[in-house]
Amino acid sequence: GERVPARGWAGVAVGLAGMAVLLWPDLRGAEVKPGVALGVGMLTCSTGVWAWSSLYQKRRPHGADPFAAVAFQKLVGGAAAVLLGLLLGEGPRWHPQADGLWALLYLTFAGSVVGYTAYLYALAHLPTERVAMYAYVNPLVAVSLGIAWGGESADPHLLAGAPVVLLGVWLAGTAPTAKAEAATVESAL
């Protein structure tokens, strides 16, 4: 497996801290309905877990086809979500509309098939700590799109957290790779 340099780990940690700053109002729960803070906290943690699992995945030898593994994860996750929704009584309240079904179809292919294929390709060909940063950049892109096209406004937590996230991305992106470190050691000899 690939050894992640300390600067790469620092980038992951700083990026997670930036996400926490971004979401602090929701994590506190003062401005939202009860239960939402728990969901936002879980989403924040999932960002960190995604970054960590990207680092771990390259180090752990496995024989499974990554595309088959992703397909299985999507199938099981989707089935679990549908089952949970039905158990919570959401079935009778679901009234599919054409716009919603088109959005679901688009997200299935663009977000899942294309997105995960690109992610798996990047994980196989790029330094892991750089690939892991996508979990931090995506929320910034979503917030930026919300400001640009959704009429949302930039609050102080966004203005404070976004630079911290970008610092984490920069740290991970400029961390020396194992190949670069080996070349430096070899040239010194």
Coordinates of N, CA and C in Angstrom, one line a residue:
G1 N 0.8 -1.2 0.0 CA 0.0 0.0 0.0 C 0.8 1.3 0.0
E2 N 0.2 2.3 -0.2 CA 0.8 3.6 -0.3 C 0.9 4.3 1.1
R3 N 2.1 4.8 1.4 CA 2.2 5.5 2.7 C 1.8 7.0 2.5
V4 N 0.9 7.4 3.4 CA 0.4 8.8 3.4 C 1.3 9.6 4.2
P5 N 1.9 10.7 3.7 CA 2.7 11.6 4.5 C 2.0 12.3 5.5
A6 N 2.7 12.8 6.6 CA 2.1 13.5 7.7 C 1.3 14.7 7.2
R7 N 1.8 15.4 6.2 CA 1.2 16.6 5.6 C -0.2 16.2 5.0
G8 N -0.3 15.0 4.4 CA -1.5 14.5 3.9 C -2.6 14.3 5.0
W9 N -2.1 13.6 6.1 CA -3.0 13.4 7.2 C -3.4 14.8 7.8
A10 N -2.5 15.7 7.9 CA -2.8 17.1 8.4 C -3.9 17.7 7.5
G11 N -3.8 17.6 6.2 CA -4.8 18.1 5.3 C -6.2 17.5 5.6
V12 N -6.2 16.2 5.8 CA -7.5 15.6 6.1 C -8.1 16.1 7.4
A13 N -7.3 16.3 8.4 CA -7.7 16.8 9.7 C -8.2 18.2 9.6
V14 N -7.4 19.1 9.0 CA -7.8 20.5 8.8 C -9.0 20.6 8.0
G15 N -9.2 19.8 6.9 CA -10.4 19.8 6.1 C -11.6 19.5 6.9
L16 N -11.5 18.5 7.8 CA -12.6 18.1 8.7 C -13.0 19.2 9.6
A17 N -11.9 19.9 10.2 CA -12.2 21.0 11.1 C -12.9 22.1 10.4
G18 N -12.5 22.4 9.1 CA -13.2 23.4 8.3 C -14.7 23.0 8.1
M19 N -15.0 21.8 7.8 CA -16.3 21.3 7.7 C -17.1 21.6 8.9
A20 N -16.5 21.3 10.1 CA -17.2 21.5 11.4 C -17.5 23.0 11.6
V21 N -16.6 23.9 11.2 CA -16.8 25.4 11.3 C -18.0 25.7 10.3
L22 N -18.0 25.2 9.1 CA -19.0 25.5 8.1 C -20.4 25.1 8.7
L23 N -20.5 24.0 9.4 CA -21.8 23.5 9.8 C -22.1 23.8 11.3
W24 N -21.3 24.6 11.9 CA -21.4 24.8 13.3 C -22.8 25.3 13.7
P25 N -23.5 26.2 13.0 CA -24.9 26.6 13.4 C -25.8 25.4 13.5
D26 N -25.7 24.5 12.5 CA -26.5 23.3 12.4 C -26.1 22.3 13.5
L27 N -24.8 22.2 13.7 CA -24.4 21.2 14.8 C -24.8 21.7 16.1
R28 N -24.9 23.0 16.4 CA -25.4 23.5 17.7 C -26.9 23.2 17.8
G29 N -27.6 23.3 16.7 CA -29.0 23.0 16.7 C -29.9 24.2 17.1
A30 N -29.3 25.3 17.4 CA -30.0 26.5 17.9 C -31.0 27.0 16.8
E31 N -30.6 26.9 15.6 CA -31.4 27.5 14.5 C -32.2 26.6 13.7
V32 N -32.3 25.3 14.2 CA -33.0 24.3 13.4 C -33.9 23.5 14.2
K33 N -34.8 22.7 13.6 CA -35.7 21.8 14.3 C -34.9 20.7 15.1
P34 N -35.5 20.2 16.1 CA -34.9 19.1 16.9 C -34.6 17.9 15.9
G35 N -33.5 17.3 16.1 CA -33.1 16.1 15.3 C -32.3 16.5 14.1
V36 N -32.4 17.7 13.6 CA -31.6 18.1 12.4 C -30.1 18.2 12.8
A37 N -29.8 18.7 14.0 CA -28.4 18.8 14.4 C -27.8 17.4 14.4
L38 N -28.5 16.4 14.8 CA -27.9 15.0 14.8 C -27.6 14.6 13.4
G39 N -28.5 14.9 12.4 CA -28.3 14.6 11.0 C -27.1 15.3 10.4
V40 N -27.0 16.6 10.8 CA -25.9 17.4 10.2 C -24.6 16.9 10.9
G41 N -24.6 16.5 12.1 CA -23.4 16.0 12.8 C -23.0 14.7 12.1
M42 N -24.0 13.8 11.8 CA -23.7 12.6 11.1 C -23.1 12.8 9.8
L43 N -23.6 13.8 9.0 CA -23.1 14.1 7.7 C -21.7 14.6 7.8
T44 N -21.4 15.5 8.8 CA -20.0 16.0 9.0 C -19.1 14.8 9.3
C45 N -19.5 13.9 10.1 CA -18.6 12.7 10.4 C -18.5 11.9 9.2
S46 N -19.5 11.7 8.4 CA -19.4 10.9 7.2 C -18.4 11.4 6.2
T47 N -18.2 12.8 6.2 CA -17.2 13.4 5.3 C -15.8 12.9 5.8
G48 N -15.6 13.0 7.1 CA -14.3 12.5 7.6 C -14.1 11.0 7.4
V49 N -15.2 10.2 7.6 CA -15.0 8.8 7.4 C -14.8 8.5 5.9
W50 N -15.4 9.2 5.0 CA -15.1 9.0 3.6 C -13.7 9.3 3.3
A51 N -13.1 10.4 3.8 CA -11.7 10.7 3.5 C -10.8 9.6 4.1
W52 N -11.1 9.2 5.4 CA -10.3 8.2 6.0 C -10.4 6.9 5.2
S53 N -11.6 6.5 4.8 CA -11.7 5.2 4.1 C -11.0 5.2 2.7
S54 N -10.9 6.4 2.1 CA -10.2 6.5 0.9 C -8.7 6.2 1.1
L55 N -8.2 6.8 2.3 CA -6.8 6.5 2.6 C -6.6 5.0 3.0
Y56 N -7.6 4.4 3.7 CA -7.5 3.1 4.1 C -7.6 2.1 2.9
Q57 N -8.5 2.4 2.0 CA -8.8 1.5 0.9 C -7.5 1.2 0.1
K58 N -6.7 2.1 -0.2 CA -5.5 1.8 -0.9 C -4.5 1.0 -0.2
R59 N -4.5 1.1 1.1 CA -3.5 0.3 1.9 C -3.9 -1.1 2.1
R60 N -5.2 -1.4 2.0 CA -5.7 -2.7 2.3 C -5.8 -3.5 1.0
P61 N -5.1 -4.7 1.0 CA -5.2 -5.5 -0.2 C -6.6 -6.1 -0.3
H62 N -7.1 -6.1 -1.5 CA -8.5 -6.7 -1.7 C -8.5 -7.2 -3.1
G63 N -9.3 -8.3 -3.3 CA -9.4 -8.9 -4.6 C -10.7 -8.6 -5.3
A64 N -11.6 -7.9 -4.7 CA -12.9 -7.6 -5.2 C -12.7 -6.5 -6.3
D65 N -13.5 -6.7 -7.4 CA -13.6 -5.7 -8.4 C -14.2 -4.4 -7.8
P66 N -13.6 -3.3 -7.9 CA -14.1 -2.1 -7.2 C -15.4 -1.6 -7.8
F67 N -15.7 -1.8 -9.1 CA -17.0 -1.4 -9.6 C -18.1 -2.3 -9.1
A68 N -17.8 -3.6 -9.0 CA -18.8 -4.5 -8.5 C -19.1 -4.2 -7.0
A69 N -18.0 -3.8 -6.3 CA -18.2 -3.5 -4.9 C -19.1 -2.2 -4.7
V70 N -18.8 -1.2 -5.6 CA -19.7 0.0 -5.5 C -21.1 -0.3 -5.9
A71 N -21.3 -1.2 -6.9 CA -22.7 -1.6 -7.3 C -23.4 -2.3 -6.2
F72 N -22.7 -3.2 -5.5 CA -23.2 -3.9 -4.3 C -23.6 -2.9 -3.2
Q73 N -22.7 -2.0 -2.9 CA -22.9 -1.0 -1.9 C -24.2 -0.1 -2.2
K74 N -24.3 0.3 -3.5 CA -25.4 1.1 -3.9 C -26.7 0.3 -3.8
L75 N -26.7 -1.0 -4.2 CA -27.9 -1.8 -4.1 C -28.3 -2.0 -2.7
V76 N -27.4 -2.4 -1.8 CA -27.7 -2.6 -0.4 C -28.2 -1.3 0.3
G77 N -27.4 -0.2 0.0 CA -27.8 1.1 0.6 C -29.2 1.5 0.2
G78 N -29.4 1.4 -1.1 CA -30.8 1.8 -1.6 C -31.9 1.0 -1.1
A79 N -31.7 -0.4 -1.0 CA -32.7 -1.2 -0.5 C -32.9 -0.9 1.0
A80 N -31.8 -0.7 1.8 CA -32.0 -0.3 3.2 C -32.8 1.0 3.3
A81 N -32.5 2.0 2.5 CA -33.2 3.2 2.6 C -34.7 3.1 2.3
V82 N -35.0 2.3 1.2 CA -36.4 2.1 0.9 C -37.1 1.3 2.0
L83 N -36.5 0.3 2.6 CA -37.1 -0.5 3.7 C -37.3 0.4 4.9
L84 N -36.3 1.2 5.2 CA -36.4 2.1 6.4 C -37.6 3.1 6.1
G85 N -37.6 3.7 4.9 CA -38.7 4.6 4.6 C -40.1 4.0 4.7
L86 N -40.2 2.7 4.3 CA -41.5 2.0 4.4 C -41.8 1.8 5.9
L87 N -40.8 1.4 6.6 CA -41.1 1.1 8.1 C -41.5 2.4 8.8
L88 N -41.0 3.5 8.4 CA -41.3 4.8 9.0 C -42.6 5.4 8.5
G89 N -43.3 4.7 7.6 CA -44.5 5.1 7.1 C -44.5 6.1 5.9
E90 N -43.3 6.2 5.2 CA -43.2 7.1 4.2 C -43.9 6.7 2.9
G91 N -44.1 5.4 2.7 CA -44.7 4.9 1.5 C -45.9 5.6 1.0
P92 N -47.0 5.7 1.8 CA -48.2 6.4 1.3 C -48.0 7.9 1.0
R93 N -47.0 8.5 1.5 CA -46.7 9.9 1.2 C -45.9 10.1 0.0
W94 N -45.4 9.1 -0.6 CA -44.6 9.2 -1.8 C -45.5 9.3 -3.1
H95 N -45.4 10.4 -3.7 CA -46.2 10.6 -5.0 C -45.2 11.1 -6.1
P96 N -44.7 10.1 -6.8 CA -43.6 10.5 -7.8 C -44.2 11.4 -8.9
Q97 N -43.4 12.4 -9.2 CA -43.7 13.3 -10.3 C -42.6 13.3 -11.3
A98 N -42.9 13.6 -12.6 CA -42.0 13.5 -13.7 C -40.7 14.3 -13.4
D99 N -40.7 15.5 -12.8 CA -39.5 16.3 -12.5 C -38.6 15.5 -11.5
G100 N -39.3 15.0 -10.5 CA -38.5 14.2 -9.5 C -37.9 13.0 -10.0
L101 N -38.6 12.3 -10.9 CA -38.1 11.0 -11.4 C -36.9 11.3 -12.4
W102 N -37.0 12.4 -13.2 CA -35.9 12.8 -14.0 C -34.7 13.2 -13.2
A103 N -34.9 13.9 -12.1 CA -33.8 14.3 -11.2 C -33.2 13.0 -10.6
L104 N -34.0 12.1 -10.2 CA -33.5 10.8 -9.7 C -32.7 10.0 -10.7
L105 N -33.2 10.0 -11.9 CA -32.4 9.3 -13.0 C -31.1 10.0 -13.3
Y106 N -31.1 11.3 -13.3 CA -29.9 12.1 -13.6 C -28.9 11.8 -12.5
L107 N -29.3 11.9 -11.2 CA -28.4 11.7 -10.1 C -27.9 10.3 -10.0
T108 N -28.7 9.3 -10.5 CA -28.3 7.9 -10.5 C -27.1 7.8 -11.4
F109 N -27.2 8.4 -12.6 CA -26.1 8.2 -13.6 C -25.0 9.2 -13.5
A110 N -25.3 10.4 -13.4 CA -24.3 11.4 -13.3 C -23.6 11.4 -11.9
G111 N -24.4 11.3 -10.9 CA -23.8 11.4 -9.5 C -23.2 10.1 -9.1
S112 N -23.8 9.0 -9.4 CA -23.4 7.7 -8.9 C -22.5 7.0 -9.9
V113 N -23.0 6.7 -11.1 CA -22.2 5.9 -12.1 C -21.0 6.7 -12.5
V114 N -21.2 7.9 -13.1 CA -20.0 8.7 -13.5 C -19.2 9.1 -12.4
G115 N -19.8 9.6 -11.3 CA -19.0 10.1 -10.2 C -18.2 9.0 -9.5
Y116 N -18.7 7.9 -9.3 CA -18.0 6.8 -8.6 C -16.9 6.2 -9.5
T117 N -17.2 6.2 -10.8 CA -16.2 5.7 -11.8 C -15.0 6.6 -11.8
A118 N -15.3 7.9 -11.8 CA -14.2 8.9 -11.8 C -13.4 8.8 -10.4
Y119 N -14.1 8.6 -9.3 CA -13.5 8.5 -8.0 C -12.6 7.3 -8.0
L120 N -13.1 6.1 -8.4 CA -12.3 4.9 -8.4 C -11.1 5.0 -9.3
Y121 N -11.3 5.6 -10.5 CA -10.1 5.8 -11.4 C -9.1 6.7 -10.7
A122 N -9.5 7.8 -10.1 CA -8.6 8.7 -9.4 C -7.9 8.0 -8.2
L123 N -8.7 7.2 -7.5 CA -8.1 6.5 -6.3 C -7.0 5.5 -6.8
A124 N -7.1 5.0 -8.0 CA -6.1 4.0 -8.5 C -4.9 4.7 -9.1
H125 N -5.1 6.0 -9.5 CA -4.0 6.7 -10.3 C -3.4 7.9 -9.6
L126 N -4.0 8.4 -8.5 CA -3.5 9.6 -7.9 C -3.2 9.3 -6.4
P127 N -2.4 10.2 -5.8 CA -2.1 10.0 -4.4 C -3.4 10.1 -3.6
T128 N -3.5 9.1 -2.7 CA -4.8 8.9 -1.9 C -5.2 10.2 -1.2
E129 N -4.3 10.9 -0.5 CA -4.7 12.0 0.3 C -5.3 13.1 -0.6
R130 N -4.9 13.2 -1.9 CA -5.5 14.2 -2.8 C -6.9 13.8 -3.2
V131 N -7.1 12.5 -3.4 CA -8.4 12.0 -3.8 C -9.4 12.2 -2.6
A132 N -8.9 11.9 -1.4 CA -9.8 12.0 -0.2 C -10.3 13.5 -0.1
M133 N -9.6 14.4 -0.6 CA -10.1 15.8 -0.4 C -11.4 16.1 -1.2
Y134 N -11.7 15.3 -2.1 CA -13.0 15.5 -2.8 C -14.2 15.6 -1.9
A135 N -14.1 14.8 -0.8 CA -15.2 14.8 0.2 C -15.3 16.2 0.9
Y136 N -14.3 17.0 0.9 CA -14.3 18.3 1.5 C -14.7 19.4 0.4
V137 N -14.3 19.2 -0.8 CA -14.5 20.2 -1.8 C -16.0 20.1 -2.3
N138 N -16.6 19.0 -2.3 CA -18.0 18.9 -2.8 C -19.0 19.8 -2.0
P139 N -18.9 19.8 -0.7 CA -19.8 20.7 0.0 C -19.6 22.2 -0.3
L140 N -18.3 22.5 -0.5 CA -18.0 23.9 -0.9 C -18.6 24.3 -2.3
V141 N -18.5 23.3 -3.2 CA -19.1 23.5 -4.5 C -20.7 23.6 -4.4
A142 N -21.3 22.8 -3.6 CA -22.7 22.8 -3.4 C -23.2 24.2 -2.8
V143 N -22.4 24.6 -1.8 CA -22.8 25.9 -1.1 C -22.6 27.1 -2.1
S144 N -21.5 27.0 -2.9 CA -21.2 28.1 -3.9 C -22.4 28.1 -5.0
L145 N -22.8 26.9 -5.4 CA -23.9 26.9 -6.4 C -25.2 27.4 -5.7
G146 N -25.4 27.1 -4.5 CA -26.6 27.6 -3.8 C -26.6 29.1 -3.7
I147 N -25.4 29.7 -3.5 CA -25.3 31.2 -3.4 C -25.5 31.8 -4.8
A148 N -24.8 31.1 -5.8 CA -24.9 31.7 -7.2 C -26.3 31.5 -7.8
W149 N -27.0 30.4 -7.6 CA -28.2 30.2 -8.3 C -29.4 29.9 -7.4
G150 N -29.2 29.7 -6.2 CA -30.3 29.3 -5.3 C -30.8 30.4 -4.4
G151 N -30.1 31.6 -4.5 CA -30.6 32.7 -3.7 C -30.1 32.6 -2.2
E152 N -29.2 31.7 -1.9 CA -28.7 31.6 -0.5 C -27.7 32.7 -0.3
S153 N -27.4 32.9 1.0 CA -26.4 34.0 1.3 C -25.2 33.3 2.1
A154 N -24.1 34.0 2.0 CA -22.9 33.6 2.7 C -23.0 34.1 4.1
D155 N -23.0 33.1 5.1 CA -23.0 33.6 6.5 C -21.6 33.6 7.0
P156 N -21.4 34.1 8.2 CA -20.0 34.1 8.8 C -19.3 32.8 8.9
H157 N -20.1 31.7 9.2 CA -19.5 30.4 9.3 C -19.0 29.9 8.0
L158 N -19.7 30.2 6.9 CA -19.2 29.9 5.6 C -17.9 30.6 5.3
L159 N -17.9 31.9 5.6 CA -16.7 32.8 5.3 C -15.5 32.4 6.2
A160 N -15.8 31.8 7.4 CA -14.7 31.3 8.2 C -14.3 29.9 7.9
G161 N -15.3 29.0 7.6 CA -15.0 27.6 7.4 C -14.4 27.3 6.0
A162 N -14.8 28.0 5.0 CA -14.4 27.7 3.6 C -12.8 27.8 3.5
P163 N -12.2 28.9 4.0 CA -10.8 29.0 3.9 C -10.1 27.8 4.7
V164 N -10.6 27.4 5.8 CA -10.0 26.3 6.5 C -10.1 25.0 5.7
V165 N -11.3 24.8 5.1 CA -11.4 23.6 4.2 C -10.4 23.7 3.1
L166 N -10.3 24.9 2.4 CA -9.3 25.0 1.3 C -7.9 24.9 1.8
L167 N -7.6 25.3 3.0 CA -6.2 25.1 3.6 C -6.0 23.6 3.7
G168 N -7.0 22.8 4.2 CA -6.8 21.4 4.3 C -6.6 20.7 2.9
V169 N -7.3 21.2 1.9 CA -7.1 20.7 0.5 C -5.7 21.0 0.0
W170 N -5.3 22.3 0.3 CA -3.9 22.7 -0.1 C -2.9 21.8 0.6
L171 N -3.0 21.6 1.9 CA -2.0 20.8 2.6 C -2.0 19.4 2.0
A172 N -3.1 18.8 1.8 CA -3.1 17.4 1.2 C -2.6 17.4 -0.3
G173 N -3.0 18.5 -1.0 CA -2.6 18.5 -2.4 C -1.1 18.8 -2.6
T174 N -0.5 19.4 -1.6 CA 1.0 19.7 -1.8 C 1.8 18.8 -1.0
A175 N 1.2 17.8 -0.4 CA 2.0 16.8 0.4 C 2.9 16.0 -0.6
P176 N 4.1 15.7 -0.2 CA 5.0 15.0 -1.2 C 4.4 13.5 -1.3
T177 N 4.5 13.0 -2.5 CA 4.1 11.6 -2.7 C 5.2 10.7 -2.3
A178 N 4.8 9.4 -2.2 CA 5.9 8.4 -1.8 C 6.9 8.4 -2.9
K179 N 6.5 8.5 -4.2 CA 7.5 8.5 -5.3 C 8.4 9.7 -5.2
A180 N 7.9 10.9 -4.9 CA 8.7 12.1 -4.8 C 9.7 12.0 -3.6
E181 N 9.2 11.4 -2.5 CA 10.1 11.2 -1.4 C 11.2 10.3 -1.7
A182 N 10.9 9.2 -2.4 CA 11.9 8.2 -2.8 C 12.9 8.8 -3.7
A183 N 12.5 9.6 -4.7 CA 13.4 10.2 -5.6 C 14.3 11.2 -4.9
T184 N 13.8 11.9 -3.9 CA 14.6 12.9 -3.1 C 15.7 12.1 -2.4
V185 N 15.3 11.0 -1.7 CA 16.3 10.2 -1.0 C 17.3 9.6 -1.9
E186 N 16.8 9.1 -3.1 CA 17.7 8.5 -4.1 C 18.7 9.5 -4.6
S187 N 18.3 10.7 -4.9 CA 19.2 11.7 -5.4 C 20.2 12.2 -4.4
A188 N 19.8 12.1 -3.1 CA 20.7 12.5 -2.1 C 21.8 11.5 -1.9
L189 N 21.6 10.3 -2.3 CA 22.6 9.2 -2.1 C 23.5 9.3 -3.3

